[in-house]
mmCIF file of C-alpha atoms in Angstrom:
data_model
loop_
_atom_site.group_PDB
_atom_site.id
_atom_site.type_symbol
_atom_site.label_atom_id
_atom_site.label_comp_id
_atom_site.label_asym_id
_atom_site.label_seq_id
_atom_site.Cartn_x
_atom_site.Cartn_y
_atom_site.Cartn_z
ATOM 1 C CA UNK A 288 31.878 110.799 129.260
ATOM 2 C CA UNK A 289 35.034 109.164 127.493
ATOM 3 C CA UNK A 290 34.743 108.176 123.989
ATOM 4 C CA UNK A 291 37.603 105.567 122.444
ATOM 5 C CA UNK A 292 37.237 104.487 118.699
ATOM 6 C CA UNK A 293 39.293 103.010 116.054
ATOM 7 C CA UNK A 294 37.406 102.693 112.727
ATOM 8 C CA UNK A 295 37.864 102.952 108.828
ATOM 9 C CA UNK A 296 35.117 105.480 108.233
ATOM 10 C CA UNK A 297 35.234 109.053 108.889
ATOM 11 C CA UNK A 298 33.683 111.224 111.916
ATOM 12 C CA UNK A 299 31.459 113.964 112.266
ATOM 13 C CA UNK A 300 32.980 116.585 114.964
ATOM 14 C CA UNK A 301 29.989 118.389 115.517
ATOM 15 C CA UNK A 302 28.059 114.546 116.714
ATOM 16 C CA UNK A 303 31.470 114.131 119.088
ATOM 17 C CA UNK A 304 31.888 117.522 120.237
ATOM 18 C CA UNK A 305 28.045 117.349 121.744
ATOM 19 C CA UNK A 306 28.222 114.036 123.065
ATOM 20 C CA UNK A 307 31.368 115.207 125.042
ATOM 21 C CA UNK A 308 29.041 118.180 126.735
ATOM 22 C CA UNK A 309 25.624 116.042 127.111
ATOM 23 C CA UNK A 310 24.059 119.053 128.536
ATOM 24 C CA UNK A 311 25.858 119.915 131.128
ATOM 25 C CA UNK A 312 26.694 123.373 131.553
ATOM 26 C CA UNK A 313 29.817 123.753 133.959
ATOM 27 C CA UNK A 314 32.387 122.879 131.317
ATOM 28 C CA UNK A 315 33.611 126.445 130.130
ATOM 29 C CA UNK A 316 36.023 125.131 127.084
ATOM 30 C CA UNK A 317 36.556 122.525 124.749
ATOM 31 C CA UNK A 318 39.344 122.106 122.623
ATOM 32 C CA UNK A 319 39.365 119.082 119.693
ATOM 33 C CA UNK A 320 42.404 118.679 117.040
ATOM 34 C CA UNK A 321 41.815 116.805 113.865
ATOM 35 C CA UNK A 322 44.471 115.642 111.710
ATOM 36 C CA UNK A 323 44.532 115.236 108.363
ATOM 37 C CA UNK A 324 46.357 113.877 105.804
ATOM 38 C CA UNK A 325 48.343 116.335 104.132
ATOM 39 C CA UNK A 326 49.471 115.779 100.014
ATOM 40 C CA UNK A 327 53.862 115.578 101.153
ATOM 41 C CA UNK A 328 56.099 115.080 104.055
ATOM 42 C CA UNK A 329 59.464 114.840 103.167
ATOM 43 C CA UNK A 330 58.421 113.945 99.179
ATOM 44 C CA UNK A 331 55.836 115.522 97.240
ATOM 45 C CA UNK A 332 53.356 113.493 95.597
ATOM 46 C CA UNK A 333 51.954 111.938 98.543
ATOM 47 C CA UNK A 334 48.726 110.027 97.022
ATOM 48 C CA UNK A 335 47.303 108.174 99.666
ATOM 49 C CA UNK A 336 48.153 106.615 102.804
ATOM 50 C CA UNK A 337 47.759 103.084 104.873
ATOM 51 C CA UNK A 338 47.651 103.205 108.227
ATOM 52 C CA UNK A 339 48.125 100.315 110.186
ATOM 53 C CA UNK A 340 47.776 99.792 113.927
ATOM 54 C CA UNK A 341 48.030 96.601 116.715
ATOM 55 C CA UNK A 342 44.172 95.439 117.243
ATOM 56 C CA UNK A 343 43.745 95.166 121.086
ATOM 57 C CA UNK A 344 47.409 97.463 122.192
ATOM 58 C CA UNK A 345 46.186 100.423 120.354
ATOM 59 C CA UNK A 346 42.671 100.504 122.115
ATOM 60 C CA UNK A 347 44.230 100.264 125.531
ATOM 61 C CA UNK A 348 46.780 102.829 124.928
ATOM 62 C CA UNK A 349 44.252 105.316 123.801
ATOM 63 C CA UNK A 350 41.813 104.438 127.846
ATOM 64 C CA UNK A 351 44.517 104.652 128.984
ATOM 65 C CA UNK A 352 46.180 108.087 127.299
ATOM 66 C CA UNK A 353 42.484 109.432 128.299
ATOM 67 C CA UNK A 354 42.352 108.456 131.586
ATOM 68 C CA UNK A 355 45.936 109.946 132.457
ATOM 69 C CA UNK A 356 44.339 113.351 130.671
ATOM 70 C CA UNK A 357 41.004 113.344 132.775
ATOM 71 C CA UNK A 358 42.789 112.625 135.771
ATOM 72 C CA UNK A 359 45.796 115.663 134.946
ATOM 73 C CA UNK A 360 43.090 118.943 134.176
ATOM 74 C CA UNK A 361 40.718 117.041 135.660
ATOM 75 C CA UNK A 362 38.496 117.080 132.091
ATOM 76 C CA UNK A 363 35.065 116.399 131.942
ATOM 77 C CA UNK A 364 35.019 114.371 128.299
ATOM 78 C CA UNK A 365 37.098 113.047 126.257
ATOM 79 C CA UNK A 366 36.951 111.939 122.818
ATOM 80 C CA UNK A 367 40.082 110.156 120.725
ATOM 81 C CA UNK A 368 39.022 108.592 117.470
ATOM 82 C CA UNK A 369 41.690 107.890 115.046
ATOM 83 C CA UNK A 370 40.914 106.060 111.693
ATOM 84 C CA UNK A 371 43.059 103.284 109.744
ATOM 85 C CA UNK A 372 42.683 102.168 106.612
ATOM 86 C CA UNK A 373 43.510 103.655 103.261
ATOM 87 C CA UNK A 374 43.183 107.495 103.462
ATOM 88 C CA UNK A 375 43.543 110.014 100.473
ATOM 89 C CA UNK A 376 44.636 113.928 101.239
ATOM 90 C CA UNK A 377 42.368 116.078 103.036
ATOM 91 C CA UNK A 378 40.735 112.878 104.482
ATOM 92 C CA UNK A 379 40.766 113.489 108.439
ATOM 93 C CA UNK A 380 42.855 111.191 109.978
ATOM 94 C CA UNK A 381 42.241 111.889 114.510
ATOM 95 C CA UNK A 382 40.121 113.778 116.411
ATOM 96 C CA UNK A 383 41.092 114.506 119.733
ATOM 97 C CA UNK A 384 38.281 116.199 121.167
ATOM 98 C CA UNK A 385 38.068 117.641 125.472
ATOM 99 C CA UNK A 386 35.857 119.268 127.716
ATOM 100 C CA UNK A 387 37.145 120.743 130.830
ATOM 101 C CA UNK A 388 35.725 123.986 133.136
ATOM 102 C CA UNK A 389 38.725 126.128 131.991
ATOM 103 C CA UNK A 390 40.712 126.798 128.706
ATOM 104 C CA UNK A 391 44.251 126.635 129.148
ATOM 105 C CA UNK A 392 43.407 122.869 131.074
ATOM 106 C CA UNK A 393 41.307 122.060 127.782
ATOM 107 C CA UNK A 394 44.075 123.661 125.596
ATOM 108 C CA UNK A 395 46.802 121.840 127.115
ATOM 109 C CA UNK A 396 45.401 117.885 127.352
ATOM 110 C CA UNK A 397 44.290 118.238 124.247
ATOM 111 C CA UNK A 398 48.133 118.741 123.169
ATOM 112 C CA UNK A 399 49.492 116.362 125.913
ATOM 113 C CA UNK A 400 46.630 113.417 124.301
ATOM 114 C CA UNK A 401 47.988 114.618 120.553
ATOM 115 C CA UNK A 402 51.286 114.595 121.599
ATOM 116 C CA UNK A 403 51.553 110.956 123.463
ATOM 117 C CA UNK A 404 49.471 109.719 120.994
ATOM 118 C CA UNK A 405 51.943 110.503 117.992
ATOM 119 C CA UNK A 406 55.184 108.572 120.019
ATOM 120 C CA UNK A 407 52.650 105.669 121.913
ATOM 121 C CA UNK A 408 49.959 104.095 120.065
ATOM 122 C CA UNK A 409 51.139 101.410 118.016
ATOM 123 C CA UNK A 410 49.525 102.837 114.363
ATOM 124 C CA UNK A 411 52.217 102.728 111.303
ATOM 125 C CA UNK A 412 51.926 105.071 108.460
ATOM 126 C CA UNK A 413 52.706 103.703 104.755
ATOM 127 C CA UNK A 414 52.701 106.613 102.163
ATOM 128 C CA UNK A 415 51.803 105.693 98.245
ATOM 129 C CA UNK A 416 53.146 108.487 96.248
ATOM 130 C CA UNK A 417 54.377 108.609 92.568
ATOM 131 C CA UNK A 418 58.089 106.944 93.558
ATOM 132 C CA UNK A 419 56.303 104.034 95.233
ATOM 133 C CA UNK A 420 55.621 102.880 98.763
ATOM 134 C CA UNK A 421 57.457 104.017 101.838
ATOM 135 C CA UNK A 422 57.106 103.179 105.250
ATOM 136 C CA UNK A 423 56.915 106.528 107.009
ATOM 137 C CA UNK A 424 59.784 107.064 109.619
ATOM 138 C CA UNK A 425 59.525 108.581 113.125
ATOM 139 C CA UNK A 426 60.189 112.675 113.900
ATOM 140 C CA UNK A 427 62.711 113.133 116.611
ATOM 141 C CA UNK A 428 59.756 116.527 117.212
ATOM 142 C CA UNK A 429 57.077 114.164 117.840
ATOM 143 C CA UNK A 430 59.424 112.515 120.761
ATOM 144 C CA UNK A 431 61.014 115.896 122.054
ATOM 145 C CA UNK A 432 56.875 117.058 121.358
ATOM 146 C CA UNK A 433 56.066 113.791 123.921
ATOM 147 C CA UNK A 434 58.964 113.826 126.415
ATOM 148 C CA UNK A 435 57.967 117.515 127.649
ATOM 149 C CA UNK A 436 54.927 116.249 129.033
ATOM 150 C CA UNK A 437 56.689 114.166 131.435
ATOM 151 C CA UNK A 438 56.158 114.327 135.215
ATOM 152 C CA UNK A 439 59.469 115.580 137.502
ATOM 153 C CA UNK B 237 43.854 93.769 108.622
ATOM 154 C CA UNK B 238 46.028 94.499 105.855
ATOM 155 C CA UNK B 239 46.349 91.491 103.986
ATOM 156 C CA UNK B 240 43.457 90.570 102.419
ATOM 157 C CA UNK B 241 41.659 87.715 100.089
ATOM 158 C CA UNK B 242 42.154 89.689 96.716
ATOM 159 C CA UNK B 243 40.002 87.236 94.915
ATOM 160 C CA UNK B 244 37.290 88.536 97.091
ATOM 161 C CA UNK B 245 34.510 91.279 96.484
ATOM 162 C CA UNK B 246 32.864 92.946 99.722
ATOM 163 C CA UNK B 247 30.619 90.729 99.768
ATOM 164 C CA UNK B 248 33.098 87.706 99.674
ATOM 165 C CA UNK B 249 31.989 86.614 96.469
ATOM 166 C CA UNK B 250 35.167 85.603 94.343
ATOM 167 C CA UNK B 251 35.659 88.210 91.083
ATOM 168 C CA UNK B 252 38.135 88.783 88.991
ATOM 169 C CA UNK B 253 40.718 91.789 89.913
ATOM 170 C CA UNK B 254 40.569 94.714 87.890
ATOM 171 C CA UNK B 255 44.380 94.874 86.454
ATOM 172 C CA UNK B 256 43.499 98.001 84.249
ATOM 173 C CA UNK B 257 44.557 100.443 86.089
ATOM 174 C CA UNK B 258 48.135 98.743 87.737
ATOM 175 C CA UNK B 259 51.201 99.515 85.540
ATOM 176 C CA UNK B 260 53.639 97.550 83.332
ATOM 177 C CA UNK B 261 56.592 96.246 85.376
ATOM 178 C CA UNK B 262 58.908 93.371 84.934
ATOM 179 C CA UNK B 263 58.068 90.397 86.820
ATOM 180 C CA UNK B 264 60.021 86.548 87.601
ATOM 181 C CA UNK B 265 58.635 84.117 89.459
ATOM 182 C CA UNK B 266 60.802 80.342 90.632
ATOM 183 C CA UNK B 267 58.451 77.636 91.675
ATOM 184 C CA UNK B 268 59.919 74.157 92.571
ATOM 185 C CA UNK B 269 58.489 70.770 92.979
ATOM 186 C CA UNK B 270 59.821 67.612 93.584
ATOM 187 C CA UNK B 271 59.105 63.711 92.569
ATOM 188 C CA UNK B 272 60.498 61.017 94.948
ATOM 189 C CA UNK B 273 60.553 57.864 93.422
ATOM 190 C CA UNK B 274 62.518 54.481 93.741
ATOM 191 C CA UNK B 275 65.883 54.574 93.006
ATOM 192 C CA UNK B 276 65.785 52.331 90.407
ATOM 193 C CA UNK B 277 63.284 54.351 88.430
ATOM 194 C CA UNK B 278 65.581 57.359 88.727
ATOM 195 C CA UNK B 279 68.923 55.204 87.469
ATOM 196 C CA UNK B 280 66.337 54.024 84.668
ATOM 197 C CA UNK B 281 64.598 57.343 84.029
ATOM 198 C CA UNK B 282 68.100 58.636 83.596
ATOM 199 C CA UNK B 283 69.925 56.692 81.269
ATOM 200 C CA UNK B 284 66.687 56.667 79.304
ATOM 201 C CA UNK B 285 65.416 53.073 80.012
ATOM 202 C CA UNK B 286 61.198 53.796 80.085
ATOM 203 C CA UNK B 287 58.679 52.893 77.897
ATOM 204 C CA UNK B 288 57.351 56.128 77.228
ATOM 205 C CA UNK B 289 61.146 57.561 75.848
ATOM 206 C CA UNK B 290 62.689 60.653 76.576
ATOM 207 C CA UNK B 291 61.014 61.746 80.323
ATOM 208 C CA UNK B 292 62.829 65.112 81.015
ATOM 209 C CA UNK B 293 62.511 66.382 77.336
ATOM 210 C CA UNK B 294 58.877 65.797 77.484
ATOM 211 C CA UNK B 295 58.231 66.629 81.216
ATOM 212 C CA UNK B 296 60.176 70.383 80.055
ATOM 213 C CA UNK B 297 57.934 70.897 77.237
ATOM 214 C CA UNK B 298 54.468 70.161 79.633
ATOM 215 C CA UNK B 299 55.750 72.553 82.024
ATOM 216 C CA UNK B 300 56.311 75.376 78.949
ATOM 217 C CA UNK B 301 52.678 74.352 77.764
ATOM 218 C CA UNK B 302 51.107 74.403 81.242
ATOM 219 C CA UNK B 303 52.647 77.667 82.095
ATOM 220 C CA UNK B 304 50.968 79.400 78.628
ATOM 221 C CA UNK B 305 47.580 78.032 79.771
ATOM 222 C CA UNK B 306 47.516 78.623 83.483
ATOM 223 C CA UNK B 307 44.338 80.699 83.052
ATOM 224 C CA UNK B 308 42.515 78.372 81.783
ATOM 225 C CA UNK B 309 43.242 75.898 85.466
ATOM 226 C CA UNK B 310 42.868 78.429 87.632
ATOM 227 C CA UNK B 311 39.246 80.476 87.611
ATOM 228 C CA UNK B 312 39.827 83.917 88.493
ATOM 229 C CA UNK B 313 43.805 83.587 87.015
ATOM 230 C CA UNK B 314 44.785 86.667 84.318
ATOM 231 C CA UNK B 315 45.519 85.610 80.964
ATOM 232 C CA UNK B 316 49.301 87.020 80.502
ATOM 233 C CA UNK B 317 52.008 87.429 77.559
ATOM 234 C CA UNK B 318 54.781 85.486 79.619
ATOM 235 C CA UNK B 319 58.028 86.559 78.084
ATOM 236 C CA UNK B 320 60.027 83.647 78.927
ATOM 237 C CA UNK B 321 58.903 80.169 80.488
ATOM 238 C CA UNK B 322 62.111 78.082 81.842
ATOM 239 C CA UNK B 323 61.838 74.656 83.087
ATOM 240 C CA UNK B 324 65.568 72.728 85.020
ATOM 241 C CA UNK B 325 65.522 69.707 86.523
ATOM 242 C CA UNK B 326 68.037 68.508 89.401
ATOM 243 C CA UNK B 327 68.742 64.517 89.779
ATOM 244 C CA UNK B 328 68.946 63.718 93.159
ATOM 245 C CA UNK B 329 70.040 60.677 94.302
ATOM 246 C CA UNK B 330 69.212 61.105 97.939
ATOM 247 C CA UNK B 331 66.004 61.682 97.776
ATOM 248 C CA UNK B 332 65.193 59.601 95.172
ATOM 249 C CA UNK B 333 63.858 62.139 92.944
ATOM 250 C CA UNK B 334 63.718 64.605 90.408
ATOM 251 C CA UNK B 335 63.652 68.959 91.336
ATOM 252 C CA UNK B 336 61.669 70.903 89.228
ATOM 253 C CA UNK B 337 62.078 74.348 89.152
ATOM 254 C CA UNK B 338 59.930 76.512 86.758
ATOM 255 C CA UNK B 339 60.993 80.281 86.092
ATOM 256 C CA UNK B 340 57.927 82.238 84.298
ATOM 257 C CA UNK B 341 58.824 86.574 83.407
ATOM 258 C CA UNK B 342 56.311 89.048 81.816
ATOM 259 C CA UNK B 343 55.914 92.849 81.159
ATOM 260 C CA UNK B 344 52.712 92.905 82.877
ATOM 261 C CA UNK B 345 50.381 94.253 85.132
ATOM 262 C CA UNK B 346 50.031 91.184 87.137
ATOM 263 C CA UNK B 347 51.988 87.996 88.708
ATOM 264 C CA UNK B 348 53.391 84.918 87.064
ATOM 265 C CA UNK B 349 53.969 82.995 90.659
ATOM 266 C CA UNK B 350 50.386 81.094 89.152
ATOM 267 C CA UNK B 351 52.077 80.296 85.773
ATOM 268 C CA UNK B 352 55.825 79.243 87.785
ATOM 269 C CA UNK B 353 53.517 77.304 90.206
ATOM 270 C CA UNK B 354 51.279 75.312 87.457
ATOM 271 C CA UNK B 355 54.528 74.671 85.026
ATOM 272 C CA UNK B 356 56.323 73.031 87.383
ATOM 273 C CA UNK B 357 53.102 71.152 89.209
ATOM 274 C CA UNK B 358 52.304 69.864 85.550
ATOM 275 C CA UNK B 359 56.481 68.911 84.381
ATOM 276 C CA UNK B 360 55.573 67.096 87.625
ATOM 277 C CA UNK B 361 52.611 64.848 87.003
ATOM 278 C CA UNK B 362 54.334 64.286 83.263
ATOM 279 C CA UNK B 363 56.966 62.739 84.861
ATOM 280 C CA UNK B 364 55.047 60.354 86.996
ATOM 281 C CA UNK B 365 53.012 59.981 83.623
ATOM 282 C CA UNK B 366 56.194 58.688 82.035
ATOM 283 C CA UNK B 367 57.338 56.484 84.617
ATOM 284 C CA UNK B 368 54.520 55.346 86.134
ATOM 285 C CA UNK B 369 54.497 51.923 84.197
ATOM 286 C CA UNK B 370 57.288 50.917 86.246
ATOM 287 C CA UNK B 371 56.608 52.602 89.815
ATOM 288 C CA UNK B 372 53.243 53.662 90.793
ATOM 289 C CA UNK B 373 54.220 54.445 94.157
ATOM 290 C CA UNK B 374 56.102 57.765 93.236
ATOM 291 C CA UNK B 375 55.148 61.066 95.440
ATOM 292 C CA UNK B 376 54.834 64.869 94.101
ATOM 293 C CA UNK B 377 55.270 66.881 96.724
ATOM 294 C CA UNK B 378 56.651 70.512 97.817
ATOM 295 C CA UNK B 379 55.279 72.495 95.225
ATOM 296 C CA UNK B 380 56.692 76.161 96.233
ATOM 297 C CA UNK B 381 56.735 79.809 95.526
ATOM 298 C CA UNK B 382 60.606 79.879 95.937
ATOM 299 C CA UNK B 383 60.492 83.828 94.703
ATOM 300 C CA UNK B 384 58.943 86.249 92.895
ATOM 301 C CA UNK B 385 59.826 89.998 91.945
ATOM 302 C CA UNK B 386 58.281 92.966 90.773
ATOM 303 C CA UNK B 387 54.750 94.236 91.696
ATOM 304 C CA UNK B 388 53.004 96.408 93.832
ATOM 305 C CA UNK B 389 53.415 94.162 96.898
ATOM 306 C CA UNK B 390 57.352 93.883 96.521
ATOM 307 C CA UNK B 391 59.937 91.008 95.923
ATOM 308 C CA UNK B 392 59.426 87.549 97.852
ATOM 309 C CA UNK B 393 62.072 85.518 98.426
ATOM 310 C CA UNK B 394 60.864 82.070 100.661
ATOM 311 C CA UNK B 395 63.439 81.818 103.897
ATOM 312 C CA UNK B 396 65.351 79.033 104.279
ATOM 313 C CA UNK B 397 66.200 77.081 107.644
ATOM 314 C CA UNK B 398 69.109 77.974 107.922
ATOM 315 C CA UNK B 399 71.301 74.950 109.446
ATOM 316 C CA UNK B 400 69.315 72.548 107.682
ATOM 317 C CA UNK B 401 71.638 70.048 105.787
ATOM 318 C CA UNK B 402 71.082 70.141 101.939
ATOM 319 C CA UNK B 403 69.168 66.698 102.302
ATOM 320 C CA UNK B 404 66.446 67.709 104.710
ATOM 321 C CA UNK B 405 66.863 71.778 103.322
ATOM 322 C CA UNK B 406 62.981 70.989 101.250
ATOM 323 C CA UNK B 407 61.662 69.315 104.407
ATOM 324 C CA UNK B 408 62.797 71.364 106.928
ATOM 325 C CA UNK B 409 61.281 74.659 104.686
ATOM 326 C CA UNK B 410 58.115 73.835 105.850
ATOM 327 C CA UNK B 411 59.001 74.223 109.594
ATOM 328 C CA UNK B 412 61.298 77.378 109.004
ATOM 329 C CA UNK B 413 59.066 79.474 106.807
ATOM 330 C CA UNK B 414 57.886 82.578 108.816
ATOM 331 C CA UNK B 415 54.297 82.878 107.181
ATOM 332 C CA UNK B 416 52.140 81.733 109.729
ATOM 333 C CA UNK B 417 51.087 79.349 112.635
ATOM 334 C CA UNK B 418 49.855 76.636 110.603
ATOM 335 C CA UNK B 419 53.549 76.423 108.907
ATOM 336 C CA UNK B 420 55.003 76.243 112.401
ATOM 337 C CA UNK B 421 56.553 72.722 113.440
ATOM 338 C CA UNK B 422 55.818 73.640 116.583
ATOM 339 C CA UNK B 423 52.536 71.170 118.354
ATOM 340 C CA UNK B 424 49.874 73.441 119.790
ATOM 341 C CA UNK B 425 49.807 71.817 123.337
ATOM 342 C CA UNK B 426 53.382 72.590 123.626
ATOM 343 C CA UNK B 427 54.310 75.687 125.969
ATOM 344 C CA UNK B 428 55.290 78.610 123.578
ATOM 345 C CA UNK B 429 54.908 82.236 123.491
ATOM 346 C CA UNK B 430 53.449 83.856 120.280
ATOM 347 C CA UNK B 431 55.384 86.500 118.311
ATOM 348 C CA UNK B 432 53.921 88.964 116.341
ATOM 349 C CA UNK B 433 55.281 91.591 113.795
ATOM 350 C CA UNK B 434 54.307 94.896 112.534
ATOM 351 C CA UNK B 435 54.010 97.527 109.728
ATOM 352 C CA UNK B 436 57.818 98.087 107.804
ATOM 353 C CA UNK B 437 59.069 94.980 110.228
ATOM 354 C CA UNK B 438 56.906 92.621 109.753
ATOM 355 C CA UNK B 439 57.457 93.356 105.596
ATOM 356 C CA UNK B 440 60.765 93.147 105.607
ATOM 357 C CA UNK B 441 60.253 89.574 107.787
ATOM 358 C CA UNK B 442 57.302 88.295 105.799
ATOM 359 C CA UNK B 443 55.631 87.227 108.806
ATOM 360 C CA UNK B 444 53.176 88.285 110.256
ATOM 361 C CA UNK B 445 53.256 86.098 113.465
ATOM 362 C CA UNK B 446 55.234 82.899 114.877
ATOM 363 C CA UNK B 447 55.298 80.612 117.636
ATOM 364 C CA UNK B 448 58.434 80.170 119.996
ATOM 365 C CA UNK B 449 58.509 76.831 122.569
ATOM 366 C CA UNK B 450 59.819 77.749 125.569
ATOM 367 C CA UNK B 451 62.305 75.219 125.365
ATOM 368 C CA UNK B 452 64.037 77.355 122.479
ATOM 369 C CA UNK B 453 64.868 80.124 124.806
ATOM 370 C CA UNK B 454 67.800 80.101 127.450
ATOM 371 C CA UNK B 455 66.100 82.282 129.458
ATOM 372 C CA UNK B 456 63.062 83.304 129.704
ATOM 373 C CA UNK B 457 62.924 86.811 128.709
ATOM 374 C CA UNK B 458 62.533 89.145 125.310
ATOM 375 C CA UNK B 459 66.137 88.784 124.867
ATOM 376 C CA UNK B 460 66.665 85.229 125.151
ATOM 377 C CA UNK B 461 63.425 84.721 122.770
ATOM 378 C CA UNK B 462 65.111 87.701 120.070
ATOM 379 C CA UNK B 463 68.197 84.969 120.355
ATOM 380 C CA UNK B 464 66.309 81.923 119.634
ATOM 381 C CA UNK B 465 64.484 83.950 116.922
ATOM 382 C CA UNK B 466 68.303 84.545 115.314
ATOM 383 C CA UNK B 467 69.049 81.223 116.078
ATOM 384 C CA UNK B 468 65.997 80.075 113.747
ATOM 385 C CA UNK B 469 66.465 82.721 111.012
ATOM 386 C CA UNK B 470 69.160 84.990 110.642
ATOM 387 C CA UNK B 471 66.775 87.442 109.008
ATOM 388 C CA UNK B 472 65.204 88.106 112.975
ATOM 389 C CA UNK B 473 68.488 89.989 113.527
ATOM 390 C CA UNK B 474 66.566 92.586 112.536
ATOM 391 C CA UNK B 475 64.580 92.505 115.302
ATOM 392 C CA UNK B 476 68.127 93.331 116.986
ATOM 393 C CA UNK B 477 68.149 97.389 115.518
ATOM 394 C CA UNK B 478 67.881 99.955 117.990
ATOM 395 C CA UNK B 479 65.009 101.863 116.642
ATOM 396 C CA UNK B 480 62.955 98.399 117.110
ATOM 397 C CA UNK B 481 60.088 98.585 119.445
ATOM 398 C CA UNK B 482 58.753 95.691 121.470
ATOM 399 C CA UNK B 483 55.336 95.178 123.484
ATOM 400 C CA UNK B 484 54.227 92.227 126.008
ATOM 401 C CA UNK B 485 50.715 91.222 126.877
ATOM 402 C CA UNK B 486 49.926 94.818 124.337
ATOM 403 C CA UNK B 487 51.657 96.723 126.816
ATOM 404 C CA UNK B 488 54.930 98.631 125.760
ATOM 405 C CA UNK B 489 58.085 96.508 127.530
ATOM 406 C CA UNK B 490 61.786 95.965 128.259
ATOM 407 C CA UNK B 491 64.082 93.453 126.893
ATOM 408 C CA UNK B 492 64.461 91.744 130.179
ATOM 409 C CA UNK B 493 60.871 91.066 130.850
ATOM 410 C CA UNK B 494 59.567 87.707 132.170
ATOM 411 C CA UNK B 495 57.760 85.468 129.840
ATOM 412 C CA UNK B 496 55.516 82.627 130.641
ATOM 413 C CA UNK B 497 53.632 80.071 128.566
ATOM 414 C CA UNK B 498 50.739 82.194 126.253
ATOM 415 C CA UNK B 499 52.116 84.949 126.168
ATOM 416 C CA UNK B 500 51.998 87.500 123.347
ATOM 417 C CA UNK B 501 55.046 89.508 121.936
ATOM 418 C CA UNK B 502 55.141 92.180 119.227
ATOM 419 C CA UNK B 503 58.205 93.747 117.584
ATOM 420 C CA UNK B 504 57.413 96.441 115.438
ATOM 421 C CA UNK B 505 59.304 100.280 114.230
ATOM 422 C CA UNK B 506 58.339 103.353 115.517
ATOM 423 C CA UNK B 507 54.985 104.150 115.569
ATOM 424 C CA UNK B 508 53.808 107.310 113.723
ATOM 425 C CA UNK B 509 50.385 107.665 114.049
ATOM 426 C CA UNK B 510 48.332 111.086 114.202
#
C-alpha cells in the first residue's frame, strides 16, 4: 500500500497507519515520523510558515522515494503526506509512515525517506515573524544526513 | 498557488480586504502613462497656443484630484489619507507626446498603486480633453506601475529591457516584462521552452514563468538557456549563483542537459521541506 499526498489540510495519523497495514498480520513493525512547525528556527518569534512546492515534480519525487524505500527495505506499506500553504507553530507539516516485517528495517526506511525528502523534494518554507518574512535557508546537517544514505 | 486574488473571497465573490490588522507602514507608488499626439499639437501645447489654456497645469491638478478620489472609482479600493501626490510631465518630441508620472505616498495599511495609476490615467485624459479641439487622433497608452515600496508584499520595480534604445524603451517594456506569459513577445507557435521560478528566486526576479524561443539560445542546453535569459535581463544573473538548482521536465537536472521545444525548465533555491 503506497500513499503519496500533498495537501493543505491536516492528517489523521491513526487512519493512515491502519490503511498502511490493511489488516495484514505479516507486518511486524510500523514506524511513523511526524514533523511539526516550531516557534523558533534561526531566530525566535516565528508566528507562521508558508510552504510552497512545485506541483507535479513534488509528487514525482516523493513517489520515486517511496518506491526506492520499498525496494531497499522490503516494505509492505509506505505513506508520505506533506502539507502546503500557511501553517502555525504546533501544526503538523509532514507524515512519513512505513510498515514491514522487522523493526530495524522500519526505523531505517522511515529515516531514509524523511532525510531524502528534506533535500530532494521541491518544498520551500517562508517564515513569518515579528521581524518580517524570511525564506528558510538550507542546512548543511540536512545535506549530510541525506548523503549518508548513498549506496556505495 | 502562492499568489491569489485577494479581492475574491473563498466563494469567489468580490469583497473588500479587511486591512484592520495590517501594520501601518510608509508606502509609495510610481505610475506612468503617456499621450501620443501629432507633432504640431505638441508644439502648440508647449507654446501655449491651445484654446483651453494651460494644458499641463490643468492636467496636474486633475491628476492630484483623481488620486484623492480613487476609492470612489475603483470598487474594492480603500479610502486612503494620502500624504503626498506629485504629477510630473516630460515633453518627448521623439514620441511625439507627453510622458506622465504620478507619485503617491501614504502612511497606511494598504498600498497606493491604484492611486498612482488613477492619477496618471486621469492626468492623461485631461491632456486629451485640453488638446482634443486640435487633435482627435491622440492616443493614451502604456499606463503602468513603475515601482512600489513598503507593505507586506515588499518592494517591486518594473524591469526594463536592458538593450533598448530610449525611443523604444517604453515599447519594449511589455516584451521585457517578466511577470507573465501573456506579456511575453514570443508567438505561441514559435518553438520555445517554458522556464519557471520558485520560492525566493521567484520573488527576487518578480517572475513566475517566462517563455524562451529556441532561437535565442546558442546551443540547446540549460547552460545556453541561462545565458539567453541573462542577455534578456541582467537580473537573471541570479540564476548563476552557486546553490541555484535546476529541474528539466520536473526532474533534477544538470546544466549540460539537452533541451527540446516544449520542455519545462525550473530554477529554484535549495529545498527546505519536511
